[in-house]
Coordinates of C-alpha atoms in Angstrom, one line a residue:
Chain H
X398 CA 100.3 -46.8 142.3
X399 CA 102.1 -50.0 143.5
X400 CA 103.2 -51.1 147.3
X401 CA 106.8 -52.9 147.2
X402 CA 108.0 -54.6 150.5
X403 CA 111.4 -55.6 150.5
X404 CA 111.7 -58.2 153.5
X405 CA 114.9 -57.7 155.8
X406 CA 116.0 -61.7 155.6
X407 CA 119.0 -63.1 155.2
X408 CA 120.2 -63.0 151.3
X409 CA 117.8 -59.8 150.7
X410 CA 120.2 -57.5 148.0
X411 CA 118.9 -54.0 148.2
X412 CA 121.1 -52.9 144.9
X413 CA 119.2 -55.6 143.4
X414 CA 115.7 -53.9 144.6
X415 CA 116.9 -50.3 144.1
X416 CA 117.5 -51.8 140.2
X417 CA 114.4 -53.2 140.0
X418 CA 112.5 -50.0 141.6
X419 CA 114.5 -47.8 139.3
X420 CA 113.5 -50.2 136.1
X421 CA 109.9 -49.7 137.6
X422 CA 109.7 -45.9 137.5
X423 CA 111.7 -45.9 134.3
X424 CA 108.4 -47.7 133.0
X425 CA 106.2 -45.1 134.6
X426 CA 104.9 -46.9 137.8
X427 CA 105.1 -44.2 140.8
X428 CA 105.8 -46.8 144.0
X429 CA 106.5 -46.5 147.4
X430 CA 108.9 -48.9 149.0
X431 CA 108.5 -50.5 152.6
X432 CA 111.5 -52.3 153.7
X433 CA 112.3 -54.8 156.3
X434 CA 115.3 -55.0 158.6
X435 CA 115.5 -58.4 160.6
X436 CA 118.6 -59.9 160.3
X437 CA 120.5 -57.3 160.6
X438 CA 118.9 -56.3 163.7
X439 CA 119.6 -59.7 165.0
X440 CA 122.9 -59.5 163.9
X441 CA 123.7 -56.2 165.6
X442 CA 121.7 -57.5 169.1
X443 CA 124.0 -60.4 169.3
X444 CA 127.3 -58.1 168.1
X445 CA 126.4 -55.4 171.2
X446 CA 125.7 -58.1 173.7
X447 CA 121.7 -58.0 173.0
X448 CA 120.4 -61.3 172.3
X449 CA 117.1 -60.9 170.0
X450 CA 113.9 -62.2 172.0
X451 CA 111.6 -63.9 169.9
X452 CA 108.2 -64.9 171.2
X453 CA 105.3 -67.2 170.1
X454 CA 101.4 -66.6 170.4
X455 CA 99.2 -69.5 171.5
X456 CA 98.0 -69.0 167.6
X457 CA 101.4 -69.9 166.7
X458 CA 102.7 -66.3 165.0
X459 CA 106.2 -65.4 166.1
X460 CA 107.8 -61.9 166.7
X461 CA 110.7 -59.8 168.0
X462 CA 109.9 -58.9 171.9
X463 CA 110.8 -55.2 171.3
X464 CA 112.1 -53.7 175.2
X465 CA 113.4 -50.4 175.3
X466 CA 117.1 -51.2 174.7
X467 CA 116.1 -53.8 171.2
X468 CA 114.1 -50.4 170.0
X469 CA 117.2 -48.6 170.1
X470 CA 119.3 -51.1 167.9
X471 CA 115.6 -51.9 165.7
X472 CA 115.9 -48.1 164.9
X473 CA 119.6 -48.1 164.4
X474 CA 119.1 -51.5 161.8
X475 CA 115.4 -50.4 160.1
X476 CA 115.7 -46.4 159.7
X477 CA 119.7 -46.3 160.3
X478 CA 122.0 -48.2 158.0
X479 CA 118.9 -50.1 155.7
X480 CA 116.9 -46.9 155.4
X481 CA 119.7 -44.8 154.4
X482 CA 121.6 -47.5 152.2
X483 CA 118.6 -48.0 150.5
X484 CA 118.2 -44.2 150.1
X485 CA 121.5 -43.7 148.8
X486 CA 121.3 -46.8 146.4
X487 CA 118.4 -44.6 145.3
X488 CA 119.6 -41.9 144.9
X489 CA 122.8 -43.4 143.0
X490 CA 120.1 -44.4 139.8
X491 CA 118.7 -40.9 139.5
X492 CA 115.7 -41.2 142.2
X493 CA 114.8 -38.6 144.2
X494 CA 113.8 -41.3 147.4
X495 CA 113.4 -40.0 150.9
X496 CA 113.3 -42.3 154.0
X497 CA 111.2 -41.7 156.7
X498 CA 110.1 -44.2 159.6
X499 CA 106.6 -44.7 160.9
X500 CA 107.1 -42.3 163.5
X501 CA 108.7 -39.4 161.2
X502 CA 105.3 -37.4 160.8
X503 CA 102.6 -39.4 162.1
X504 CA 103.3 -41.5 159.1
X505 CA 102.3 -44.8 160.9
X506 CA 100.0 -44.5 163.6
X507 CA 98.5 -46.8 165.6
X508 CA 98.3 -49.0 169.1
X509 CA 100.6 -50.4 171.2
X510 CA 100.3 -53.7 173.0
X511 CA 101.7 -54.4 175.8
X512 CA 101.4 -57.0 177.3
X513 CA 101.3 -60.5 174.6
X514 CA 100.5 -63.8 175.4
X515 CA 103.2 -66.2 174.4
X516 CA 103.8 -70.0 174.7
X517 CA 107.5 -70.8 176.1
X518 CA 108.1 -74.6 176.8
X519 CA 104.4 -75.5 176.6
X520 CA 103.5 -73.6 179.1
X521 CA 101.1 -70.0 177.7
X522 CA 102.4 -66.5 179.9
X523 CA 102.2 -63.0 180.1
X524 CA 104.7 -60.9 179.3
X525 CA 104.8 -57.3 179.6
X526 CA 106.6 -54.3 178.6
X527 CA 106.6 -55.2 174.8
X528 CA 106.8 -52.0 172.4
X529 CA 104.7 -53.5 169.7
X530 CA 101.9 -52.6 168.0
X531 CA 100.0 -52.8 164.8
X532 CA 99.2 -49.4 162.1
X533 CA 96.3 -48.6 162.0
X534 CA 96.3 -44.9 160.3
X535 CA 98.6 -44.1 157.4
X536 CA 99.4 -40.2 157.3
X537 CA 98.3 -40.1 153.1
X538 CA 98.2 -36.7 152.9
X539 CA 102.6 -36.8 154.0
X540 CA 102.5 -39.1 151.3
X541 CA 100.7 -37.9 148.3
X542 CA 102.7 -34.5 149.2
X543 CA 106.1 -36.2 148.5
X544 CA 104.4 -38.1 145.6
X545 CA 103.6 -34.5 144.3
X546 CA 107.1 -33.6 144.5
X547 CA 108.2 -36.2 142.8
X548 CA 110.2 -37.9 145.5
X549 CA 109.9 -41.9 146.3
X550 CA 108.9 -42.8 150.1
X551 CA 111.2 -45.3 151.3
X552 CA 109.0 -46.5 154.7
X553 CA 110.2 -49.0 157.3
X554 CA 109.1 -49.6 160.9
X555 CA 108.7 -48.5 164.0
X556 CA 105.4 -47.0 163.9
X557 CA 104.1 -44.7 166.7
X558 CA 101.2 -44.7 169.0
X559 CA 98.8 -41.6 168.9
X560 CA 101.3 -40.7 172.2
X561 CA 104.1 -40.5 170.3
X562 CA 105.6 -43.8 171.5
X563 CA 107.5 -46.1 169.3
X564 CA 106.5 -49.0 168.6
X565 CA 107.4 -52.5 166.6
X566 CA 105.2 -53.6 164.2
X567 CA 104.9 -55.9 161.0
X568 CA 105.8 -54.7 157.6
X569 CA 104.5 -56.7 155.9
X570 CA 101.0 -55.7 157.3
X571 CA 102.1 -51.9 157.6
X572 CA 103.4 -51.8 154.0
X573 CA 99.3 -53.6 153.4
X574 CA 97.4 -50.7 155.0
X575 CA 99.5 -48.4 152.9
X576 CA 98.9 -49.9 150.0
X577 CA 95.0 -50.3 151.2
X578 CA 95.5 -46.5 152.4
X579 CA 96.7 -45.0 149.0
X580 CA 94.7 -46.8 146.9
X581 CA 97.3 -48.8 145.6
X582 CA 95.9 -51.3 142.6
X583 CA 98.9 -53.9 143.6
X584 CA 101.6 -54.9 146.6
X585 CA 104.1 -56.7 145.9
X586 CA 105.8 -58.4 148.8
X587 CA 109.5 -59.9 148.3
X588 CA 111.5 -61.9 150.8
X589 CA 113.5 -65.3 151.0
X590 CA 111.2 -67.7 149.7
X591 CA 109.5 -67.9 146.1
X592 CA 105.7 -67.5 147.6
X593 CA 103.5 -70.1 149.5
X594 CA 104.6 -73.3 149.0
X595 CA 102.7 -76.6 149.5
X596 CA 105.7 -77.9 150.7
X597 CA 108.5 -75.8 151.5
X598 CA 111.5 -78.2 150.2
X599 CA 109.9 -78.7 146.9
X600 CA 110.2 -75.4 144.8
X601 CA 107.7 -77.1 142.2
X602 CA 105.1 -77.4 144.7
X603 CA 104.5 -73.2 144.9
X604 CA 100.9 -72.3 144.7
X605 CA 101.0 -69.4 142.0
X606 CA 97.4 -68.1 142.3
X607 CA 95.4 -67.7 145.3
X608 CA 91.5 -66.1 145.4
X609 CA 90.6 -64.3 148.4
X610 CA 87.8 -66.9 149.1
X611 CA 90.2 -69.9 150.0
X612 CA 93.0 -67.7 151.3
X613 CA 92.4 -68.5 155.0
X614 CA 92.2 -72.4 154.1
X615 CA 95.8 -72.4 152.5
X616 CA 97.2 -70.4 155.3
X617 CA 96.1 -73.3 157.6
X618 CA 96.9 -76.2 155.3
X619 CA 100.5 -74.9 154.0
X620 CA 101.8 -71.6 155.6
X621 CA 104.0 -71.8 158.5
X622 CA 106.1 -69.0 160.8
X623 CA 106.0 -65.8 158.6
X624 CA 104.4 -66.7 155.6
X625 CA 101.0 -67.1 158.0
X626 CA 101.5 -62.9 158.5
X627 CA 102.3 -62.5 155.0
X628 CA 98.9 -64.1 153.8
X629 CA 97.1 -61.7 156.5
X630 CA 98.9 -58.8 154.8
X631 CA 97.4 -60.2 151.6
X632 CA 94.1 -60.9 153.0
X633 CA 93.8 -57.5 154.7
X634 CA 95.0 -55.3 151.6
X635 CA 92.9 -57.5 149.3
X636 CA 89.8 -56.4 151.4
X637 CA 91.2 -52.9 151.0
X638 CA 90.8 -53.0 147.5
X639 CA 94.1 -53.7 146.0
X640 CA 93.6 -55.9 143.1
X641 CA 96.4 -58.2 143.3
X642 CA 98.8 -59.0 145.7
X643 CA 102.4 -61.0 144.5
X644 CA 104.7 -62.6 147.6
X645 CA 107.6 -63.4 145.4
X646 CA 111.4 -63.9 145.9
X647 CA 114.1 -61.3 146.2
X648 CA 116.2 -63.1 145.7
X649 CA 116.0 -63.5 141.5
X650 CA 117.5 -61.0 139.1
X651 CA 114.6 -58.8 138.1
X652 CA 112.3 -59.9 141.3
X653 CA 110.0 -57.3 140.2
X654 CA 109.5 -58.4 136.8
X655 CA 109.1 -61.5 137.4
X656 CA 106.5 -61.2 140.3
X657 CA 104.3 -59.1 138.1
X658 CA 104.8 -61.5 135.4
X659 CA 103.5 -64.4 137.9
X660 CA 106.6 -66.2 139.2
X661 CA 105.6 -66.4 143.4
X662 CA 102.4 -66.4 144.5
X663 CA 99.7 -64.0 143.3
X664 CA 96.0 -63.1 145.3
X665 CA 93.4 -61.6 144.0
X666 CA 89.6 -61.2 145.1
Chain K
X1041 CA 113.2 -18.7 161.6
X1042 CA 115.7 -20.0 163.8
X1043 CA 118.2 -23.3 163.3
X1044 CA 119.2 -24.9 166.5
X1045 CA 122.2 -28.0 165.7
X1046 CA 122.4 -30.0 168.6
X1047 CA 126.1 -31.6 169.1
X1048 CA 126.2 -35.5 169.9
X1049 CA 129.3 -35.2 172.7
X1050 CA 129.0 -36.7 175.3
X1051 CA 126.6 -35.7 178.2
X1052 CA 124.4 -33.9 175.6
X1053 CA 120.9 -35.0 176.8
X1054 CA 118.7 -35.1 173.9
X1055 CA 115.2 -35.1 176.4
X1056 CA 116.1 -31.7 177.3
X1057 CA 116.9 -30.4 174.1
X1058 CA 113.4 -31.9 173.1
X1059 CA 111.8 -29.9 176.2
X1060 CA 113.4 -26.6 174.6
X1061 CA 112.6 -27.1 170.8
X1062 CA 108.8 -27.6 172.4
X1063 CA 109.2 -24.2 174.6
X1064 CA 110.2 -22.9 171.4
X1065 CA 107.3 -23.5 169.0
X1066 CA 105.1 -22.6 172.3
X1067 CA 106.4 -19.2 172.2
X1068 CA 105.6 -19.1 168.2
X1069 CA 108.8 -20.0 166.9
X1070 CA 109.6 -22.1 163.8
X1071 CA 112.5 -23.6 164.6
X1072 CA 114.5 -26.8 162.1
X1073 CA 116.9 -28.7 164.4
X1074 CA 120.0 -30.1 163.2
X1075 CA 121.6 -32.6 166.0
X1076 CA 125.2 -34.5 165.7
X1077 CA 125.4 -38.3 167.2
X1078 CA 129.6 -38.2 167.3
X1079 CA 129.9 -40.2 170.9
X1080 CA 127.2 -43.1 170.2
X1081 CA 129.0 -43.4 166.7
X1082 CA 132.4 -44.1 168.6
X1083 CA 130.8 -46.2 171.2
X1084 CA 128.9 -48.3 168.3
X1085 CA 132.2 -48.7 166.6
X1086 CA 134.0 -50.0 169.3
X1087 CA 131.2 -52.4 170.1
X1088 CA 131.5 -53.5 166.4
X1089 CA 135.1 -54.1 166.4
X1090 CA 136.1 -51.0 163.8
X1091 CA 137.7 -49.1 165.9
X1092 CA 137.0 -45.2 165.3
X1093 CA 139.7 -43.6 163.2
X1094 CA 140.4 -39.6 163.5
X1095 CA 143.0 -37.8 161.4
X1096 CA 144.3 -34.4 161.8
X1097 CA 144.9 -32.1 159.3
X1098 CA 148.0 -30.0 158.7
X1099 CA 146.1 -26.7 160.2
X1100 CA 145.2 -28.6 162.7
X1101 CA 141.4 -29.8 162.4
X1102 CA 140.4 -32.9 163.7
X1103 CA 137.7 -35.2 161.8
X1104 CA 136.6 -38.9 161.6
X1105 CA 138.4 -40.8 158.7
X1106 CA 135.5 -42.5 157.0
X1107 CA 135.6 -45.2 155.3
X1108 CA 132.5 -47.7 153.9
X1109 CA 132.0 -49.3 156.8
X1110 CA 132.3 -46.7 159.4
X1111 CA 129.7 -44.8 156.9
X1112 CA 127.3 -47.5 158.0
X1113 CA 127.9 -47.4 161.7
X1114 CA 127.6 -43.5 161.2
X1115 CA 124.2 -44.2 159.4
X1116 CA 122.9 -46.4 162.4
X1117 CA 124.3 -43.7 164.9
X1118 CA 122.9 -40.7 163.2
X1119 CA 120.4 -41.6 161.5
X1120 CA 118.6 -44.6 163.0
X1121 CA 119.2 -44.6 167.1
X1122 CA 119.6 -40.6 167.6
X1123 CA 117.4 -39.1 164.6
X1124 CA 114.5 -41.4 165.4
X1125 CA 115.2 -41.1 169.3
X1126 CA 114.4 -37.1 168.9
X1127 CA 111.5 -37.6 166.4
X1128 CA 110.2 -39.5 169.5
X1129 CA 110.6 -37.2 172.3
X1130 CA 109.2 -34.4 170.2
X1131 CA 106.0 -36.7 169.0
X1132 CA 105.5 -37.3 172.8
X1133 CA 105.5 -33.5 173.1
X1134 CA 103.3 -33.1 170.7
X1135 CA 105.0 -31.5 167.7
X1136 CA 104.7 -33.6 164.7
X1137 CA 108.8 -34.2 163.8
X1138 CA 109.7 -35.4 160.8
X1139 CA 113.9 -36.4 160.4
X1140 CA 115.5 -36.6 157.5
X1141 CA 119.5 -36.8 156.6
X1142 CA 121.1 -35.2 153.9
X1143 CA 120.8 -37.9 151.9
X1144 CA 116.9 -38.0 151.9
X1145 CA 115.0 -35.7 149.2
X1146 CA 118.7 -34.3 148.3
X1147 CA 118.2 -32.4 151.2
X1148 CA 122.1 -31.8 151.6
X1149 CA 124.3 -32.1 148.4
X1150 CA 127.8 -31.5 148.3
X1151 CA 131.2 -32.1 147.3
X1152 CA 133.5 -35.2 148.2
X1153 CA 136.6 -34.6 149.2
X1154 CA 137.9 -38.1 149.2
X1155 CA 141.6 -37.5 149.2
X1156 CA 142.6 -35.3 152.3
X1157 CA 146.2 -34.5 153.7
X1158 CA 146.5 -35.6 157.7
X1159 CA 149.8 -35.4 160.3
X1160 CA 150.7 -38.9 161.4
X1161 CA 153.4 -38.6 164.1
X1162 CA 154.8 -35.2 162.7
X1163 CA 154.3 -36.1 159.1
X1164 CA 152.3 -35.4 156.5
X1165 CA 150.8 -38.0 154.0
X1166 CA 148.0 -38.5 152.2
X1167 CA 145.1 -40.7 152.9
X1168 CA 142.2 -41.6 150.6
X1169 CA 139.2 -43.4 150.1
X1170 CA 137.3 -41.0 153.0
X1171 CA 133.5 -40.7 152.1
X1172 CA 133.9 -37.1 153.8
X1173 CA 133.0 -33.9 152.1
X1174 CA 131.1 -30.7 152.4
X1175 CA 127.4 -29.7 152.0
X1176 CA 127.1 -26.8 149.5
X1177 CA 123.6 -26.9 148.5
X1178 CA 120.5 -27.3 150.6
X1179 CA 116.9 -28.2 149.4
X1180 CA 114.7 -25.2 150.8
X1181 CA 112.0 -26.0 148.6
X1182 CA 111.8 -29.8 150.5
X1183 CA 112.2 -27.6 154.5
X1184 CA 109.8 -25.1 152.9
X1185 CA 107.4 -27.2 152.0
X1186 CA 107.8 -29.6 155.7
X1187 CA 107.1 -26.4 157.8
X1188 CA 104.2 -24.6 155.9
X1189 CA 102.6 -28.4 156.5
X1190 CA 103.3 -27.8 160.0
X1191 CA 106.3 -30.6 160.6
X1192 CA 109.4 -29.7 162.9
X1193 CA 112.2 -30.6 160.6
X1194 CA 115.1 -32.8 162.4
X1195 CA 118.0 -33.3 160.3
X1196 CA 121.4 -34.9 160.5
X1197 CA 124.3 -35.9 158.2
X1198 CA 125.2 -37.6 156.0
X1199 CA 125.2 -35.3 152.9
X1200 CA 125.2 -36.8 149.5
X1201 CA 127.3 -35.7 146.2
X1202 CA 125.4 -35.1 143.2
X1203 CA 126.1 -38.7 142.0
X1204 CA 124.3 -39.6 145.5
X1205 CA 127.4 -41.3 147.0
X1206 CA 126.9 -40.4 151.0
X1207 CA 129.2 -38.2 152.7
X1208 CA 130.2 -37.4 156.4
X1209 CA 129.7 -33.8 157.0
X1210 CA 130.5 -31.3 159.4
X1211 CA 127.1 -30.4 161.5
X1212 CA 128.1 -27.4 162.2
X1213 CA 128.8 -26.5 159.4
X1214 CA 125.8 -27.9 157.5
X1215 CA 123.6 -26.2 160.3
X1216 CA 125.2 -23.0 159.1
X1217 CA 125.0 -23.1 155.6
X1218 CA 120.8 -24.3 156.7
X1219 CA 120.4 -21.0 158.4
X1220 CA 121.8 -19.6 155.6
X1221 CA 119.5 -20.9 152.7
X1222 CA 116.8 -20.7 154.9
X1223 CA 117.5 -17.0 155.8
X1224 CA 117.2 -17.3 159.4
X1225 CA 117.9 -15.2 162.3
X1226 CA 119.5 -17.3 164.5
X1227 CA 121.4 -20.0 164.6
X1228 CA 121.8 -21.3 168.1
X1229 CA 124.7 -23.8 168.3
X1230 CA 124.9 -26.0 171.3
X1231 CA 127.4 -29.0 173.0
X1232 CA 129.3 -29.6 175.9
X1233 CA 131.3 -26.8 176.7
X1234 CA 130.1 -23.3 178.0
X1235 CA 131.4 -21.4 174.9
X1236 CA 134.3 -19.9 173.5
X1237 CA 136.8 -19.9 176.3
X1238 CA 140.2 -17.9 176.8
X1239 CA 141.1 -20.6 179.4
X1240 CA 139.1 -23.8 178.9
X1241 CA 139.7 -25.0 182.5
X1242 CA 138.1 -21.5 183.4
X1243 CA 134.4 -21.0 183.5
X1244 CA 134.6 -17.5 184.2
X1245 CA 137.0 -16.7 180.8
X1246 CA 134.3 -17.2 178.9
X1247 CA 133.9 -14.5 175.9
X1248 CA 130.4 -13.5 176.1
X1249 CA 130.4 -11.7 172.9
X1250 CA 131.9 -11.8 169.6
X1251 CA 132.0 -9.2 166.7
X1252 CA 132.6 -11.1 163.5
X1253 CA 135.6 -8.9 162.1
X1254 CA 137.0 -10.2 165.5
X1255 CA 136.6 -13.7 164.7
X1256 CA 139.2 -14.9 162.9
X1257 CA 142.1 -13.6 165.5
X1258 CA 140.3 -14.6 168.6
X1259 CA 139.8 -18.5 166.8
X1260 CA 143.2 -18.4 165.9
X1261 CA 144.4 -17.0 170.0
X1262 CA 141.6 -19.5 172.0
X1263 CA 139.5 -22.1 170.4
X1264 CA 140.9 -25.7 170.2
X1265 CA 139.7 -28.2 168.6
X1266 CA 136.1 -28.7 167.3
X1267 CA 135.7 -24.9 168.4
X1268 CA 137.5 -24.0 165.5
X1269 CA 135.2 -25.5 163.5
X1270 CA 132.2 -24.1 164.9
X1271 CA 133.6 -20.9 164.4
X1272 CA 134.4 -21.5 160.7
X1273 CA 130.5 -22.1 161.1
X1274 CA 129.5 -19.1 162.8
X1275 CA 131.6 -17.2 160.4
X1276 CA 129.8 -18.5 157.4
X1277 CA 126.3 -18.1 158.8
X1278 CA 127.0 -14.5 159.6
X1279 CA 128.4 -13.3 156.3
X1280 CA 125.7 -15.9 154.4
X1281 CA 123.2 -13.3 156.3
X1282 CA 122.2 -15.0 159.8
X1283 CA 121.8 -11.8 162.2
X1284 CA 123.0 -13.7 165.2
X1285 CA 125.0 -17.1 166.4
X1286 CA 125.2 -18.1 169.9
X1287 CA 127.5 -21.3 171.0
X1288 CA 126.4 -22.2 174.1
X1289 CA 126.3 -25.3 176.8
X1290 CA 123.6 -27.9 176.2
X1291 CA 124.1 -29.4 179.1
X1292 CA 122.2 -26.7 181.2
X1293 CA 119.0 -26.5 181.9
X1294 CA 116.8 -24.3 179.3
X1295 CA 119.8 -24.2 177.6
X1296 CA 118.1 -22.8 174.4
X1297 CA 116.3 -20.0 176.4
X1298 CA 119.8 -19.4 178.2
X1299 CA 121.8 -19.2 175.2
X1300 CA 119.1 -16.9 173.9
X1301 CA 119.6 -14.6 176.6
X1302 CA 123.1 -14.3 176.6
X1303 CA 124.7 -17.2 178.0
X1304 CA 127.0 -18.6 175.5
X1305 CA 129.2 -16.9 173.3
X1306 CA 127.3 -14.6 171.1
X1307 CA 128.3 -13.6 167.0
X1308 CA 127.2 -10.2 165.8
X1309 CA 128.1 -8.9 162.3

């Protein structure tokens, strides 16, 4: 069993990922994809008049403030047009996928919060209102189900709090409890940049293995914006008891591949 | 077993339908709800700059030219904002909603029809390239499986073709052919308009009841428009077996319950 997250950043190709998820199952692996949705959800704010909202903690982790009227276009984005294209791309190479949201289910449950502090021009605030949240259930018995029947989840946020309210949360760390969840032995996590870098203009300075042990150490020294949430996905799946975890770039032909084989970064306990 | 499609016209409000699809499975029914998203596709696409583009066919149907792009506006329309938007009011009703489009599971497969004849000011020409077609399959083993786990299935176009391209489909219709495979008893069919109407601009012409023998000549004396194609539905959920198909007003309140009791137009064999 294997966890793939597909970030939503700019320069992501999902035919490129629905190759390398096809080549995968072609080779006997039975994954489950979580996929990401970002910039297109910023690009259709800013097309309907909606500027995106982003926010930073005092801890310095940024994120989408999520009101009512962002939800609707984060829904439109995640489960709407990338869910389904993703599906369809799928479904194009002779897998049976099926999409489904957190919320579709119960399949990621888990509490909202509110009210965040953030910093904004020095100065630390509350704001309120924000649907966010963070899984902390995964509905496995949905999934081993559709396993069963031999169809491939295709997962993406929101998530759902045990009210039934939609909420925002990270994929990175949603598509870690699933993989913690379902006893995956690895999760691979792709986006826009070729793993954890010691410095991020120099593509020879990528770290390619990480233990557990000195995980929080290289977050401080070299992570910055989302890489920092990436390496808490890591930490928190590791400590789940997946084996390895790879953050590696989707942008390379056969990202898959290539991540297994140890191009990105690689943790392990 | 009863199939309830819920139109996406304008001043359909989706809250209520949720409050009746949860009165519903209170009074022991098992009901799969099929729901539409046309207006919020139109608004989005005019928001977006791709103006929506309908064609009319020689006989006089009226449908949504669809080309790649418009397919992805439908997608965030359909399947992200609306689909996800119902899910959500059910969960916070307490019925565990799972949505899914055709695409998902090959839950809808059917055949493209990518080369269609329209009327452009009086004539007739043809227009291809329309991701367009017309589900002829249904997955019962997939809806089967979602209700004896206890979910509330919520589904919405697009269809696929076997080769998994998406396709725009009728609701309607696809409801109809999903009460058929599913062998229910009902199909309830609801939007914004009272019924089937001798005089639209007359409430009280409503035809309360409907023998399907009668069908075709009272379609081709009164209904306009998209009632045409809900009776072409009708028709093909009665003689595919479905004891009973009412089209009646969403807009009212306990508009299911309504419908149930008479309101509407009613279809008998």
């Amino acid at each position: 069993m294997m966890v793939v997250k597909a970030g939503g950043g700019k320069g992501i190709h999902y035919e490129a990922v629905c190759d390398e998820i096809a080549a995968l199952q072609q080779r006997g692996e039975q994954p489950i994809l979580v996929h990401g949705g970002s910039h297109l959800t910023n690009e259709l704010a800013e097309a309907l008049g909606h500027n995106p909202h982003f926010v930073t903690s005092p801890s310095g982790f940024t994120s989408r403030f999520t009101d009512p009227q962002t939800m609707g276009i984060f829904m439109m984005a995640y489960c709407g047009k990338t869910n389904k294209q993703i599906v369809e791309g799928l479904q194009q190479r002779g897998i049976n996928a099926i999409g489904l949201s957190g919320i579709d289910g119960k399949l990621w449950v888990g509490k909202q919060k509110s009210a965040i502090r953030v910093v904004e021009n020095g100065k630390t605030r509350i704001l309120r209102g924000n649907l966010t949240g963070k899984v902390e259930s995964v509905n496995t018995d949905l999934l081993n189900s559709l396993l069963q029947s031999g169809f491939l989840p295709v997962l993406c946020p929101p998530a759902m709090t045990s009210e039934g309210v939609a909420i925002n949360v990270d994929g990175d760390r949603a598509a870690a409890i699933t993989a913690t969840a379902m006893q995956a032995d690895q999760l691979v996590i792709l986006s826009n940049v070729p793993g954890v870098m010691k410095d991020i203009t120099q593509p020879s300075s990528r770290i390619s293995e990480i233990r557990r042990t000195d995980l929080e150490d290289i977050s401080q020294t070299f992570a910055q914006g989302r890489m920092k949430i990436k390496l808490l996905a890591a930490a928190a799946a590791i400590d789940g008891g997946v084996k390895r975890v790879v953050i590696a770039d989707a942008r390379l032909d056969n990202c898959i591949s290539r991540a297994l084989q140890g191009e990105g970064t690689s943790i392990t306990a």
